[in-house]
mmCIF file of C-alpha atoms in Angstrom:
data_model
loop_
_atom_site.group_PDB
_atom_site.id
_atom_site.type_symbol
_atom_site.label_atom_id
_atom_site.label_comp_id
_atom_site.label_asym_id
_atom_site.label_seq_id
_atom_site.Cartn_x
_atom_site.Cartn_y
_atom_site.Cartn_z
ATOM 1 C CA MET F 83 146.368 86.893 82.618
ATOM 2 C CA VAL F 84 146.108 83.055 82.737
ATOM 3 C CA ALA F 85 149.574 82.855 84.146
ATOM 4 C CA LEU F 86 148.655 85.314 86.979
ATOM 5 C CA TYR F 87 145.701 83.180 87.941
ATOM 6 C CA ASN F 88 147.792 79.938 87.752
ATOM 7 C CA GLU F 89 150.439 81.588 89.999
ATOM 8 C CA ALA F 90 147.929 82.716 92.457
ATOM 9 C CA LEU F 91 146.413 79.160 92.696
ATOM 10 C CA LYS F 92 149.972 77.944 93.472
ATOM 11 C CA ILE F 93 150.160 80.548 96.274
ATOM 12 C CA ALA F 94 146.696 80.291 97.705
ATOM 13 C CA PRO F 95 144.835 77.264 96.345
ATOM 14 C CA ASP F 96 142.133 77.377 99.024
ATOM 15 C CA ASN F 97 141.323 81.112 98.582
ATOM 16 C CA PRO F 98 137.765 81.308 97.265
ATOM 17 C CA ARG F 99 138.415 84.603 95.415
ATOM 18 C CA VAL F 100 141.276 83.130 93.537
ATOM 19 C CA VAL F 101 139.358 79.949 92.575
ATOM 20 C CA PHE F 102 136.331 81.888 91.478
ATOM 21 C CA SER F 103 138.148 84.542 89.661
ATOM 22 C CA LYS F 104 140.085 81.920 87.595
ATOM 23 C CA ALA F 105 136.853 80.084 86.943
ATOM 24 C CA GLU F 106 135.177 83.287 85.922
ATOM 25 C CA TRP F 107 138.157 84.187 83.495
ATOM 26 C CA ASP F 108 137.981 80.640 82.029
ATOM 27 C CA MET F 109 134.296 80.830 81.453
ATOM 28 C CA GLY F 110 134.713 84.162 79.640
ATOM 29 C CA SER F 111 137.419 82.951 77.656
ATOM 30 C CA ALA F 112 135.447 79.846 76.601
ATOM 31 C CA ALA F 113 132.413 81.812 75.831
ATOM 32 C CA TYR F 114 134.515 84.208 73.541
ATOM 33 C CA PHE F 115 135.799 81.241 71.571
ATOM 34 C CA GLY F 116 132.417 79.552 71.290
ATOM 35 C CA GLN F 117 133.286 76.753 73.675
ATOM 36 C CA ASP F 118 131.303 75.156 76.406
ATOM 37 C CA THR F 119 131.575 77.049 79.788
ATOM 38 C CA ALA F 120 129.969 74.126 81.720
ATOM 39 C CA PRO F 121 133.153 72.536 82.773
ATOM 40 C CA TYR F 122 134.046 75.677 84.652
ATOM 41 C CA CYS F 123 130.960 75.507 86.841
ATOM 42 C CA LYS F 124 132.495 72.889 88.996
ATOM 43 C CA ASP F 125 135.248 75.362 89.923
ATOM 44 C CA VAL F 126 132.539 77.963 90.840
ATOM 45 C CA GLU F 127 130.824 75.338 93.075
ATOM 46 C CA ARG F 128 134.184 74.659 94.667
ATOM 47 C CA SER F 129 134.700 78.483 95.284
ATOM 48 C CA LEU F 130 131.433 78.550 97.105
ATOM 49 C CA GLU F 131 132.457 75.585 99.343
ATOM 50 C CA LEU F 132 135.585 77.596 100.088
ATOM 51 C CA PHE F 133 133.561 80.877 100.741
ATOM 52 C CA ALA F 134 131.476 78.989 103.165
ATOM 53 C CA ASN F 135 134.479 78.213 105.330
ATOM 54 C CA PHE F 136 136.558 81.215 104.705
ATOM 55 C CA LYS F 137 137.485 83.354 107.679
ATOM 56 C CA PRO F 138 139.304 86.730 106.847
ATOM 57 C CA GLU F 139 142.569 87.068 108.867
ATOM 58 C CA GLY F 140 141.599 90.603 110.058
ATOM 59 C CA PRO F 141 139.224 93.441 109.353
ATOM 60 C CA PHE F 142 141.117 94.802 106.235
ATOM 61 C CA PHE F 143 141.199 91.444 104.550
ATOM 62 C CA PRO F 144 139.015 91.049 101.379
ATOM 63 C CA ASN F 145 135.668 89.335 101.910
ATOM 64 C CA TRP F 146 133.974 90.053 98.548
ATOM 65 C CA GLY F 147 133.040 87.472 95.939
ATOM 66 C CA GLU F 148 130.397 85.127 97.333
ATOM 67 C CA ASP F 149 127.303 86.841 95.950
ATOM 68 C CA ARG F 150 128.832 87.107 92.497
ATOM 69 C CA ALA F 151 129.857 83.444 92.685
ATOM 70 C CA LYS F 152 126.321 82.444 93.564
ATOM 71 C CA GLU F 153 124.925 84.607 90.633
ATOM 72 C CA THR F 154 127.494 82.813 88.251
ATOM 73 C CA LEU F 155 126.423 79.380 89.433
ATOM 74 C CA ALA F 156 122.840 80.303 89.010
ATOM 75 C CA ARG F 157 123.578 80.957 85.294
ATOM 76 C CA CYS F 158 125.404 77.611 85.108
ATOM 77 C CA ASN F 159 122.276 75.774 86.440
ATOM 78 C CA GLY F 160 119.871 78.040 84.529
#
């Protein structure tokens, strides 16, 4: 799965869903292995900056993720 996220980042490094999904995966992996998840909060913050400026290319392009990223960031700061 990590390879897929890394490939997606190469293809679309400014796609907020890619940045957020990878951060969420990394946080889950870190938590599973008992590691600190805080380093990935900066990636969640970056995804929210990207969401703020993201414009879907058409009506059928995805537009999900911002609310979930906000919830994740709230847990980072909580």
